[in-house]
Tab-separated table of C-alpha atoms and ligand atoms in Angstrom:
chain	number	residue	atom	x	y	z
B	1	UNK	CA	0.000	0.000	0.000
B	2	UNK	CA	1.460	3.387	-0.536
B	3	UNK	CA	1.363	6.253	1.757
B	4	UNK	CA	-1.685	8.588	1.352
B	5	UNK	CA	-3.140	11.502	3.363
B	6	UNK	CA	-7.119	11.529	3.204
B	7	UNK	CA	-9.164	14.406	3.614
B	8	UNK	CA	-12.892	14.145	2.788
B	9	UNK	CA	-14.411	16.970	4.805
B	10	UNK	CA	-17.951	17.616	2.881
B	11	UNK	CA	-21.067	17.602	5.205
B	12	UNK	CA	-22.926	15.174	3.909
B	13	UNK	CA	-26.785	15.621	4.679
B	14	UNK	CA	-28.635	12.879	3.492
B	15	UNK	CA	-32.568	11.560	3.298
B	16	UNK	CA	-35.628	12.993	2.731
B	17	UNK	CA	-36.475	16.059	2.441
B	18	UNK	CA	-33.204	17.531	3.834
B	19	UNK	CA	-33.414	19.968	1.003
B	20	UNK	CA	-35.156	22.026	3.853
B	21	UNK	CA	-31.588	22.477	5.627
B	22	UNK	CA	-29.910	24.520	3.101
B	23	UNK	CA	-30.657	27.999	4.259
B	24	UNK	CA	-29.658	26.716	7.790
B	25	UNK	CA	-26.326	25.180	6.489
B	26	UNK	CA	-25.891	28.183	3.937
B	27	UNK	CA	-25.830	30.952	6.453
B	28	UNK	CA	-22.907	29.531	8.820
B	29	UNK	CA	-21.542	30.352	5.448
B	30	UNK	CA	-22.789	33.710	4.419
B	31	UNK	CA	-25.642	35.941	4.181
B	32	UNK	CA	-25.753	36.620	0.898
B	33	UNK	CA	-25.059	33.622	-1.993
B	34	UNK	CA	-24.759	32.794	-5.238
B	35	UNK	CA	-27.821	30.819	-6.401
B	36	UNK	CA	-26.400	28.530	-9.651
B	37	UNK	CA	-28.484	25.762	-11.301
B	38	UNK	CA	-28.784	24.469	-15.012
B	39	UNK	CA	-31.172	24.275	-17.719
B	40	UNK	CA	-34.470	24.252	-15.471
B	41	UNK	CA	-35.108	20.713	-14.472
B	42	UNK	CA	-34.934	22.666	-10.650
B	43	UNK	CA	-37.946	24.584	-11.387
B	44	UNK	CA	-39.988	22.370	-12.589
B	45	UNK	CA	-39.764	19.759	-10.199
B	46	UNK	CA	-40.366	22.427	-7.315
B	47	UNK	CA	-36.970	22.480	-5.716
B	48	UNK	CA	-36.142	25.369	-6.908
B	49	UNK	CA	-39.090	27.079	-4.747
B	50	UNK	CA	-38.199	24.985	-1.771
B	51	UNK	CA	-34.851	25.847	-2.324
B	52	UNK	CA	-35.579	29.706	-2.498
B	53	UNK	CA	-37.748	29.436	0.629
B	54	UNK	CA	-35.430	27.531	2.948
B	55	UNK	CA	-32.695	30.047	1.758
B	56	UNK	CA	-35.430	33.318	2.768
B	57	UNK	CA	-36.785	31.975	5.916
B	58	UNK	CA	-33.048	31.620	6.710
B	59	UNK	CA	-32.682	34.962	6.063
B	60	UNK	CA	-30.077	34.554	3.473
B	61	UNK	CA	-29.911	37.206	0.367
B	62	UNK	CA	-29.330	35.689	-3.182
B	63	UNK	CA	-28.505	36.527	-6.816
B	64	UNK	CA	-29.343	34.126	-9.221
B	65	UNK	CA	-27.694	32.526	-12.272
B	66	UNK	CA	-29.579	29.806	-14.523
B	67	UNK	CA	-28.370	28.179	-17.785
B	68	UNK	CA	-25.403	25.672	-16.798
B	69	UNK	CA	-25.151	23.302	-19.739
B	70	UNK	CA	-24.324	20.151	-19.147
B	71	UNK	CA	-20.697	20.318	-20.505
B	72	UNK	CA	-20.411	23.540	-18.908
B	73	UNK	CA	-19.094	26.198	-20.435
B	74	UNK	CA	-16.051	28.832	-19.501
B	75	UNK	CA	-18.158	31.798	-20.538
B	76	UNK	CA	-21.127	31.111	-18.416
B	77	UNK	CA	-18.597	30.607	-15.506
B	78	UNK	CA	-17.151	34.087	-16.778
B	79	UNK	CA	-20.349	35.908	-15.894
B	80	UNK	CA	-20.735	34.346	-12.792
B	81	UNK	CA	-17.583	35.804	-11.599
B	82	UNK	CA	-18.279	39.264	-12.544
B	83	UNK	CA	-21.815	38.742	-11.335
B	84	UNK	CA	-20.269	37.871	-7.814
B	85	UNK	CA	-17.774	40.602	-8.075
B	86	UNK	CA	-20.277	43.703	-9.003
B	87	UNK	CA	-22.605	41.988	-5.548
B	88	UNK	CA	-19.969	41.316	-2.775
B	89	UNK	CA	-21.043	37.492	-2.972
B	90	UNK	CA	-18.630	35.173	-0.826
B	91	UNK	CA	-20.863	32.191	-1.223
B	92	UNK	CA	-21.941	29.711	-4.057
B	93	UNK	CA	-24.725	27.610	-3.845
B	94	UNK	CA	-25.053	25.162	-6.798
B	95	UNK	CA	-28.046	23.441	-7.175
B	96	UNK	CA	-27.977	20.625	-10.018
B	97	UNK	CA	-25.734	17.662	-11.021
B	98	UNK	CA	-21.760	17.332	-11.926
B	99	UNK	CA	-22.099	20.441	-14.455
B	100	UNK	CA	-23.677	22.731	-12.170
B	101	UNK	CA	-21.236	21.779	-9.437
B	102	UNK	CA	-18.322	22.343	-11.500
B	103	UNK	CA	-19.470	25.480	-13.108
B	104	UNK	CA	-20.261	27.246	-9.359
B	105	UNK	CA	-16.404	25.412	-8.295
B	106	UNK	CA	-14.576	27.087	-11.668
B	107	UNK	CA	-16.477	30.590	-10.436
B	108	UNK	CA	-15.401	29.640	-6.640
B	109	UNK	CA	-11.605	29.919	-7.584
B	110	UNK	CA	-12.058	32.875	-10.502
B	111	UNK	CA	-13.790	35.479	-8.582
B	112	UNK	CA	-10.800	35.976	-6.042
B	113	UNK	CA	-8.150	35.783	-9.001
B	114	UNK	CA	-6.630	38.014	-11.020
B	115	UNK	CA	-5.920	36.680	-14.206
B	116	UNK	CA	-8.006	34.599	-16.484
B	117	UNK	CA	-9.673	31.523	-15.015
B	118	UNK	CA	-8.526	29.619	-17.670
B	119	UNK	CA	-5.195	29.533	-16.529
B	120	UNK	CA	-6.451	27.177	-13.492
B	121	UNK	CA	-7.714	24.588	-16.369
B	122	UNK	CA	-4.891	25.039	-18.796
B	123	UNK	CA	-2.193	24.502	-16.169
B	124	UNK	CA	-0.810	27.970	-16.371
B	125	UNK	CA	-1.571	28.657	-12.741
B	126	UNK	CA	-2.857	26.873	-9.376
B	127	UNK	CA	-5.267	28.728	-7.609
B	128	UNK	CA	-4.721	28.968	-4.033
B	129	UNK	CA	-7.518	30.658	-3.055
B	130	UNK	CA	-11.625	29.668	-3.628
B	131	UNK	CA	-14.639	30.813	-2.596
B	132	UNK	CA	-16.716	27.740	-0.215
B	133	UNK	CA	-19.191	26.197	-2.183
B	134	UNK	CA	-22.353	24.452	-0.989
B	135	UNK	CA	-24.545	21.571	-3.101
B	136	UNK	CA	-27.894	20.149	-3.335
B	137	UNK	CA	-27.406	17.527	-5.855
B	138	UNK	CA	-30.010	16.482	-8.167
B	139	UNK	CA	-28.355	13.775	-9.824
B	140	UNK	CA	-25.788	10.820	-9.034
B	141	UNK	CA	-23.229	10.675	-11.700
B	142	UNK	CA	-19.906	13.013	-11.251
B	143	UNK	CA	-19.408	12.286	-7.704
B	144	UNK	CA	-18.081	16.072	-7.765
B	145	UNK	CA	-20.449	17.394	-4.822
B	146	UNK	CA	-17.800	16.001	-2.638
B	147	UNK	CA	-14.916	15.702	-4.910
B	148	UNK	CA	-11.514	17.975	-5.730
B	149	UNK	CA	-12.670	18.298	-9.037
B	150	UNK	CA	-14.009	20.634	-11.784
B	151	UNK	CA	-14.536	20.083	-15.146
B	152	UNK	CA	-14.698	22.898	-17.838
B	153	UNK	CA	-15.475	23.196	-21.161
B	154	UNK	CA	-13.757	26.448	-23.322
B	155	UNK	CA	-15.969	27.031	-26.430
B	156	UNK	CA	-12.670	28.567	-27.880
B	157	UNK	CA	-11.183	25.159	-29.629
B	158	UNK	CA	-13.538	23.325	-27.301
B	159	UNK	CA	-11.075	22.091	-24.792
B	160	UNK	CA	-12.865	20.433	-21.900
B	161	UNK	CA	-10.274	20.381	-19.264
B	162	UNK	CA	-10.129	19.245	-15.528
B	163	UNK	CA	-9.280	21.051	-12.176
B	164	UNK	CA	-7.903	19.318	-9.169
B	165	UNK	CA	-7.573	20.775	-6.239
B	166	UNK	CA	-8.640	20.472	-2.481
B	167	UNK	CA	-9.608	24.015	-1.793
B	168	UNK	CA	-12.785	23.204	-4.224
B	169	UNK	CA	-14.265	20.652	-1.897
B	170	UNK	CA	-17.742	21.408	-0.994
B	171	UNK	CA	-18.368	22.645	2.313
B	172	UNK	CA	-21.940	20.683	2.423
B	173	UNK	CA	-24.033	18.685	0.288
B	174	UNK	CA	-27.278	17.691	0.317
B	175	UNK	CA	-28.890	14.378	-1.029
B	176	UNK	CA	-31.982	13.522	-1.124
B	177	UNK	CA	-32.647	10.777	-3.517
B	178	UNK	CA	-36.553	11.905	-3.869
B	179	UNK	CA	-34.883	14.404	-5.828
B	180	UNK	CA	-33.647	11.998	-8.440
B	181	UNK	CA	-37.363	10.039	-9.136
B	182	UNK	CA	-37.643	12.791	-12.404
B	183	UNK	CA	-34.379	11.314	-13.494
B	184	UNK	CA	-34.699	10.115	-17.415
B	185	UNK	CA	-33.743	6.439	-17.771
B	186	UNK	CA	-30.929	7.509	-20.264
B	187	UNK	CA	-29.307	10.273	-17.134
B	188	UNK	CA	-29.844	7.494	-15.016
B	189	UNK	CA	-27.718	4.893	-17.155
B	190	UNK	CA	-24.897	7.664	-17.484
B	191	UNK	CA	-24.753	8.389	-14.519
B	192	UNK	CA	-24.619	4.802	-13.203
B	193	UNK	CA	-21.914	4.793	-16.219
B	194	UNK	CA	-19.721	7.699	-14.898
B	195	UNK	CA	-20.165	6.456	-11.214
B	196	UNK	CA	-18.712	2.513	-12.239
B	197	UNK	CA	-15.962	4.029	-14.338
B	198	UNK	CA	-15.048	6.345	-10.736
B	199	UNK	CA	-14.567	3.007	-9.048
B	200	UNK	CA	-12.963	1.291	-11.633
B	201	UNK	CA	-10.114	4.009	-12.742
B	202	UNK	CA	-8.863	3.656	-9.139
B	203	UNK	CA	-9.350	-0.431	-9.527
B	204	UNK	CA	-6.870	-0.875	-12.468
B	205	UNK	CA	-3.651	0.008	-10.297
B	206	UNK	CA	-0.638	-2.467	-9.609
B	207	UNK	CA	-0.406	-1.770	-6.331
B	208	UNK	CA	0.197	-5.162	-3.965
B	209	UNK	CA	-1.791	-5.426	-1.103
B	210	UNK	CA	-4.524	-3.082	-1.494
B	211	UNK	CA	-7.197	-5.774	-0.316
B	212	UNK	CA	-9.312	-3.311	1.816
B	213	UNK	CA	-9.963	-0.818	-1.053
B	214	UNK	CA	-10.347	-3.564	-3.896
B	215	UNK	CA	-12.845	-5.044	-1.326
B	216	UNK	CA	-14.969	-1.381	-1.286
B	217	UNK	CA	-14.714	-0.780	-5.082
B	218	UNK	CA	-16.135	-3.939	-5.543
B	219	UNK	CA	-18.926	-3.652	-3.121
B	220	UNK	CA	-19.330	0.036	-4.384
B	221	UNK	CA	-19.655	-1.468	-8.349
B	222	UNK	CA	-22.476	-4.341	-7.206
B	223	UNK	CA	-24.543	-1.914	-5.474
B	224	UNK	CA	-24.669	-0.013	-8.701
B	225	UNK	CA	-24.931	-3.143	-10.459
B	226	UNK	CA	-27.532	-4.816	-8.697
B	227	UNK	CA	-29.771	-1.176	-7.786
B	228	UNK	CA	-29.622	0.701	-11.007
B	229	UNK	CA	-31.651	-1.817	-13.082
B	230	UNK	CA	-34.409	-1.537	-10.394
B	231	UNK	CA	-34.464	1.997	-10.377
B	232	UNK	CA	-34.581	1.716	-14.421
B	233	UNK	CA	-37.943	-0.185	-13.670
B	234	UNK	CA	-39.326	1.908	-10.727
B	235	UNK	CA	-38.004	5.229	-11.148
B	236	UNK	CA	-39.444	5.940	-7.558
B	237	UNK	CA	-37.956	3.692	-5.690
B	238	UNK	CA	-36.511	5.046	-3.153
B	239	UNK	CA	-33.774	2.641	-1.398
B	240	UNK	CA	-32.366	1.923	-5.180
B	241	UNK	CA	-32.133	5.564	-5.903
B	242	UNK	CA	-30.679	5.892	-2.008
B	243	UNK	CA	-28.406	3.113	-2.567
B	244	UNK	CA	-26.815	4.593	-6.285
B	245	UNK	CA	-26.783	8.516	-4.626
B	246	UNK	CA	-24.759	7.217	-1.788
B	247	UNK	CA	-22.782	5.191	-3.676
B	248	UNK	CA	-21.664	8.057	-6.434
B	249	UNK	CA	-20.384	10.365	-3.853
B	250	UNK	CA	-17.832	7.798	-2.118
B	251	UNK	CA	-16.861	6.490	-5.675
B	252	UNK	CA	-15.529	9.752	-5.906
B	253	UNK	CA	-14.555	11.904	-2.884
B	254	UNK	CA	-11.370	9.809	-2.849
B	255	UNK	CA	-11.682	7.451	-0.463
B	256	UNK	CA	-11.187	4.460	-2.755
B	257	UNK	CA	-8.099	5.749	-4.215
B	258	UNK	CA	-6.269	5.665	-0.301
B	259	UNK	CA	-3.157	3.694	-0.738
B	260	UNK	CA	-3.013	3.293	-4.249
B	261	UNK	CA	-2.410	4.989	-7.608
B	262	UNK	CA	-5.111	5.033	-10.339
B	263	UNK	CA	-5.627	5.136	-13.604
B	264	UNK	CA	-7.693	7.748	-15.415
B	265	UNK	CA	-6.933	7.203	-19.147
B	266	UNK	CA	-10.768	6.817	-19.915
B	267	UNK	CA	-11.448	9.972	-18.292
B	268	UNK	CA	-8.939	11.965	-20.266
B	269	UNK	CA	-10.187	10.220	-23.746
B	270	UNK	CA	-13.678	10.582	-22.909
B	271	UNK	CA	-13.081	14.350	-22.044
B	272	UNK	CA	-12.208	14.987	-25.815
B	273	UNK	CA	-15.582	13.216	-27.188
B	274	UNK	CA	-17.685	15.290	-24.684
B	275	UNK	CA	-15.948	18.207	-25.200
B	276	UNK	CA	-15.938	18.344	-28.931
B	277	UNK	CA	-19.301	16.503	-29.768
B	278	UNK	CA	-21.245	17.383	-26.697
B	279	UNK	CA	-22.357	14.218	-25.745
B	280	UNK	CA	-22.874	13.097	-21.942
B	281	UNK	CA	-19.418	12.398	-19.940
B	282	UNK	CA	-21.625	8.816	-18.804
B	283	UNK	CA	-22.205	7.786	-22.214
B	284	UNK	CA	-19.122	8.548	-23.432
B	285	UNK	CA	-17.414	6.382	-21.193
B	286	UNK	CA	-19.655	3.595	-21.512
B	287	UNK	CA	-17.800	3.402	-25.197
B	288	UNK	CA	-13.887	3.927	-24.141
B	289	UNK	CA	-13.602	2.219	-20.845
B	290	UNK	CA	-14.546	-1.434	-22.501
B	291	UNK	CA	-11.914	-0.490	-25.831
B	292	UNK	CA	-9.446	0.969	-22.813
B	293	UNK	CA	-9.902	-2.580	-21.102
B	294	UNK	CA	-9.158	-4.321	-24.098
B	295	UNK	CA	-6.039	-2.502	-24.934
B	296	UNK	CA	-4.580	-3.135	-21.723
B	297	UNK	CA	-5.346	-6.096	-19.578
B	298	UNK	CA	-2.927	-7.663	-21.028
B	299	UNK	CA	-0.578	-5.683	-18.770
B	300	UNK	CA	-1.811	-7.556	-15.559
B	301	UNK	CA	-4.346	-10.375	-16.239
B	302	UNK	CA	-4.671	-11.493	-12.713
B	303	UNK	CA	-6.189	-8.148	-12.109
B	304	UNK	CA	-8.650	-8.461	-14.686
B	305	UNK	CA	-9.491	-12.043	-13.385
B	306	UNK	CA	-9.611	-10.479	-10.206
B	307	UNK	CA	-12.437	-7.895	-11.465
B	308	UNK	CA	-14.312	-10.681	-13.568
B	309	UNK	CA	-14.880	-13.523	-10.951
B	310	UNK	CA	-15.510	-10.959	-8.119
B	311	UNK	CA	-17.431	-8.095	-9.597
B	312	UNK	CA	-18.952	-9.798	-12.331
B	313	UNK	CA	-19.264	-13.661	-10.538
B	314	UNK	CA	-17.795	-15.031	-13.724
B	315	UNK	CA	-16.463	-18.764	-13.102
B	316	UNK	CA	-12.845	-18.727	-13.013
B	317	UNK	CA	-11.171	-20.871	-16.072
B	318	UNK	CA	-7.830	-21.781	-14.640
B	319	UNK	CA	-6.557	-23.221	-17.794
B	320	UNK	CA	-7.416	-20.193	-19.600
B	321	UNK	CA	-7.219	-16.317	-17.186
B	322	UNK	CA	-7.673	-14.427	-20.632
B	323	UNK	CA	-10.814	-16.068	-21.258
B	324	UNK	CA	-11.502	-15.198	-17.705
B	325	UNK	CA	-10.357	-11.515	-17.974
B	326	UNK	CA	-12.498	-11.447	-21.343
B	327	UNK	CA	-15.415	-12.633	-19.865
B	328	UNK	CA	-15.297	-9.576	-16.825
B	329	UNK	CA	-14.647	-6.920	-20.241
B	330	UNK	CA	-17.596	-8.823	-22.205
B	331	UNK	CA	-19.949	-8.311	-18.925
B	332	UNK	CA	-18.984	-5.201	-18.152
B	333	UNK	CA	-19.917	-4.248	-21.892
B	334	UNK	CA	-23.443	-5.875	-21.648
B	335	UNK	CA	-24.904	-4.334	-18.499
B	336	UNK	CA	-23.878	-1.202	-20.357
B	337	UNK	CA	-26.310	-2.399	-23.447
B	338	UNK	CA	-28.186	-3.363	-20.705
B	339	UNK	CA	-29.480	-0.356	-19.218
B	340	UNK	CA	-29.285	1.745	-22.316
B	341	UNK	CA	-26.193	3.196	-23.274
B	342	UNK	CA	-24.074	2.966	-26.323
B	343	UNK	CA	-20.841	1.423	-26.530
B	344	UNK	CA	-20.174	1.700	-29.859
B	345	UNK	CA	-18.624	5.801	-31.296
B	346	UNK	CA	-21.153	4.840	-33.876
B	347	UNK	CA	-23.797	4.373	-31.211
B	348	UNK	CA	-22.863	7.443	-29.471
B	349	UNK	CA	-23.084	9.481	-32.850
B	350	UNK	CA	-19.301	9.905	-33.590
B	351	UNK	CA	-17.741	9.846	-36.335
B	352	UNK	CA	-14.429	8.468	-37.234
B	353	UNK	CA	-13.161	11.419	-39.257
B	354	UNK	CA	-11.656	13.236	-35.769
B	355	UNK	CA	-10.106	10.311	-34.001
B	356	UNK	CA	-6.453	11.746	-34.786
B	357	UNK	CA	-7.470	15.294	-33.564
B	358	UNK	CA	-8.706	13.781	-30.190
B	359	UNK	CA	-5.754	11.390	-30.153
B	360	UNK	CA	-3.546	14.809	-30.473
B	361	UNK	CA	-5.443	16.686	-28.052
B	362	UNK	CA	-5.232	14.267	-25.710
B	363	UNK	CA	-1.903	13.812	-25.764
B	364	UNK	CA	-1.123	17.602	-26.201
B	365	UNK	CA	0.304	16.554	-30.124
B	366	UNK	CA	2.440	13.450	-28.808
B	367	UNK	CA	3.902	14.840	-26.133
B	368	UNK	CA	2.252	14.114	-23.027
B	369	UNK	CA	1.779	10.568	-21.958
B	370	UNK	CA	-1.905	9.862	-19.944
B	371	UNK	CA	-2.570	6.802	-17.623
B	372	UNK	CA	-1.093	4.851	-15.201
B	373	UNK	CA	-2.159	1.243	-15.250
B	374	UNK	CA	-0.399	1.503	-18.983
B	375	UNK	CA	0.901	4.567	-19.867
B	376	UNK	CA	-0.323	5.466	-23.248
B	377	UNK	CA	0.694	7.481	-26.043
B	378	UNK	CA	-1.112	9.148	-29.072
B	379	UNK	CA	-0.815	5.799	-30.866
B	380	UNK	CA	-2.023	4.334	-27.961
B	381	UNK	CA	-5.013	6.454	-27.486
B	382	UNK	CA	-5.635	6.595	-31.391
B	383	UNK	CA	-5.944	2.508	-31.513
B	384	UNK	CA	-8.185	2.982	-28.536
B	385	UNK	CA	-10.546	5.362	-29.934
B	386	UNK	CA	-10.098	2.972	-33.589
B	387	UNK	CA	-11.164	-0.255	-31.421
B	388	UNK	CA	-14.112	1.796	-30.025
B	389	UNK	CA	-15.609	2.272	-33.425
N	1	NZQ	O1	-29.736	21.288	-16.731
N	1	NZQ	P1	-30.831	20.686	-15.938
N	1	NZQ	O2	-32.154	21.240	-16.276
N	1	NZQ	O3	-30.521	20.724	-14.463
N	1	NZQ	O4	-30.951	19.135	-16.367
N	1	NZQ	C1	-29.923	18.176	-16.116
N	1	NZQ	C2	-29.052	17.908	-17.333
N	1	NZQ	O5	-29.776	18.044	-18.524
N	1	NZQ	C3	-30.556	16.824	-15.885
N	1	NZQ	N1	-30.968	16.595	-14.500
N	1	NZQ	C4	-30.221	16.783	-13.379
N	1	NZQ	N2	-30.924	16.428	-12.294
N	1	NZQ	C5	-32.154	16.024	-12.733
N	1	NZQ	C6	-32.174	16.144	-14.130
N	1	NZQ	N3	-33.260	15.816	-14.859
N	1	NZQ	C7	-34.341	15.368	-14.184
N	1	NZQ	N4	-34.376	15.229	-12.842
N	1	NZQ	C8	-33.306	15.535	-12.085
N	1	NZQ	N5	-33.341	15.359	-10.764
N	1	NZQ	O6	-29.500	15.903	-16.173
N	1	NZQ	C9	-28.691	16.437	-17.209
N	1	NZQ	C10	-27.237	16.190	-16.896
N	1	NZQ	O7	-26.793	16.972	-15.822
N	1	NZQ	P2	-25.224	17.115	-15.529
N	1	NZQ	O8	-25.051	17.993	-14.360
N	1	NZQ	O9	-24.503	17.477	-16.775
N	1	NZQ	O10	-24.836	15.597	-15.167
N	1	NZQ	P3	-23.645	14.986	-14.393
N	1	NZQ	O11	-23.870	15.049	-12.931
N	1	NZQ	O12	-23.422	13.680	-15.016
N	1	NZQ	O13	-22.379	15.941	-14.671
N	1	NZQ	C11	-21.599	15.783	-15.830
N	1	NZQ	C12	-20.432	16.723	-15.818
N	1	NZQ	O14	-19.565	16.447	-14.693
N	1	NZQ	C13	-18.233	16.266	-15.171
N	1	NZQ	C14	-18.450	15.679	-16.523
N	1	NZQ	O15	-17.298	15.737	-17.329
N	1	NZQ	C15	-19.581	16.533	-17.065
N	1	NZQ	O16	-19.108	17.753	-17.547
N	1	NZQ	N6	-17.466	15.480	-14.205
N	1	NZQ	C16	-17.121	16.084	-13.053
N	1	NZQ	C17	-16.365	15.462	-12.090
N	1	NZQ	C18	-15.971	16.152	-10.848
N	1	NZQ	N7	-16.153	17.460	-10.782
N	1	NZQ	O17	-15.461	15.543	-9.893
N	1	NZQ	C19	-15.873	14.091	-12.285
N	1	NZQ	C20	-16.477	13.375	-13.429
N	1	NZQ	O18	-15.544	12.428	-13.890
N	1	NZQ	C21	-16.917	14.199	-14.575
N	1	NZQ	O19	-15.837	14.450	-15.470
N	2	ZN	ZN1	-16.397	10.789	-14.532
């Protein structure tokens, strides 16, 4: 096991109806906040009015800013820093999924900075200061309402580039898995997507003796295997939509990566087919974590044996561990078809006429190397994108 330091210090409130806590939780903060949400899904479902009166009979002030696309985008973030700037705000609440979480963290760490926020995404600059941010999360997918995370896209080139840093942990989040009932079947599936391929980035390691953590990613992978075709069939069922919010936030706030080193190739591919053809981060990576699998498990078999038989109860076939390893892949694959997603760039909608720009982009033109499990190049990534045709 390697050494690690582990600091996960978001207030988690969870259950039903804790959506009536925010004010309360918002105004150890501040007084006067930052109200951020996306493309209206709040409003209609009425938390945006429970949301507003929680935050009044609290007597906390707010501005508002609507419109995160999922995706989101640098220029919305933009105007929410000069929005907090002209007001005095100290305080954003984001109310939404991964996108609105990341757009309210990217305006957390602009407003007190100088230069161009950019810089923070493009590695020019770390930011060392952030405004706190508080969540009530709609949707269980990016794991980011307790993660170090933010994920921007810049409409100039269309560069969707990460953040990581701890200063951008939420302060609090609340969960209440009501709040995810109005989830389509096709957000659910991504999300259950994005959540697995959290677990498994930090499952493909070569780290020895990490038999406590392997033990929770697998129990954090069955719970999403076994609840999120229920909640497919009864979108209101509460203990599977309980079991796959709780679930999303420790695949992600970095617990399961204590003691070991992961991988994150999939993430950085997946990042350039979201960010150039728009489609959803879950569905994306539905299609290159399988090809990503394929490409490597070569590189430690046992592992992928290790994955199959446990995660996936495949029968072990001790003359032949590919065929074992194969087996977990060809699973894995299938409950993705499963509950809905493509896994196929032709399914997703992509063409092959871009692969090489992505492959370049990726790989900042050849020279940047991504991954850990297998360190891959642009050839690397290109025959990865190729074999997820
Ligand atoms: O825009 P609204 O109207 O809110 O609708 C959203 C959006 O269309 C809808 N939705 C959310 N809650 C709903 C709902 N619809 C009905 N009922 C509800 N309760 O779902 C759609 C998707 O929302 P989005 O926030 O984009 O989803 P998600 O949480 O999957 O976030 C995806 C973003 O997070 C990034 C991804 O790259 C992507 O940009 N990630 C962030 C991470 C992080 N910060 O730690 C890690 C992840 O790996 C990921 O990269
Ligand atoms: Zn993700």
């Amino acid at each position: 096991m390697e050494n690690f330091t582990f600091l996960s210090p978001t207030k988690i409130i969870f259950g039903r109806g804790v959506e009536d806590q925010v004010g309360e939780e918002t105004k150890v903060y501040s007084k006067k906040v930052l109200l951020h949400y996306g493309g209206g899904t709040i409003k209609r479902i009425g938390l945006y009015d429970r949301v507003v009166k929680s935050l009044r009979d609290a007597g906390v002030e707010f501005i508002e800013l609507g419109g995160v696309q999922p995706n989101p985008r640098l220029s919305l973030v933009k105007q929410g820093i000069e929005l907090c700037r002209k007001h005095n705000i100290d305080f954003i609440l984001a109310v939404g999924g991964g996108s609105v979480i990341d757009s309210a963290k990217a305006i957390a760490v602009g407003v007190p900075y100088e230069g161009d926020v950019w810089d923070f995404y493009s590695g020019k600059a770390v930011p060392e200061k952030a405004l706190p941010v508080g969540v009530v999360l709609t949707i269980p997918a990016a794991g980011s309402e307790a993660s170090k995370s933010s994920v921007i896209t810049n409409e100039d080139g269309w560069y969707k580039r990460g953040l990581n840093v701890e200063i951008i942990r939420p302060k609090f989040a609340i969960m209440n898995p009501e709040i995810t009932f109005t989830l389509p079947p096709y957000q659910t599936a991504c999300g259950a997507a994005d959540i697995m391929a959290h677990v498994m980035e930090r499952y493909f390691t070569h780290q020895k003796d990490v038999d406590f953590t392997d033990r929770l990613c697998e129990a954090t992978l069955k719970t999403i295997i076994k609840n999120v075709p229920i909640a497919l069939e009864e979108p209101e069922n509460y203990e599977a939509r309980a079991e796959i919010m709780w679930a999303s936030t420790i695949a992600h706030n970095d617990l399961l990566s204590t003691g070991r080193i992961g991988d994150w190739a999939s993430h950085a591919i997946e990042h350039e087919l979201s960010g150039i053809y728009d489609v959803p981060h879950g569905a994306g990576l539905a299609v290159v974590f399988p090809a990503w699998m394929k490409y490597v498990y070569k590189e430690d078999v046992d592992r992928f044996v290790q994955f199959a038989t446990r995660v996936w109860d495949v029968e072990m076939d001790f003359a032949n561990p590919e065929r074992t390893a194969l087996e977990g892949i060809h699973r894995l694959t299938q409950f993705f078809k499963k509950i809905g997603l493509p896994v196929t760039l032709e399914e997703l909608g992509i063409p092959d006429d871009r692969l090489e720009e992505m492959a370049d982009k990726c790989t900042n033109n050849g020279t940047k190397q991504i991954g850990n499990f297998r360190k891959l190049g642009r050839e690397d990534v290109l025959n990865i994108l190729k074999m997820a045709r």
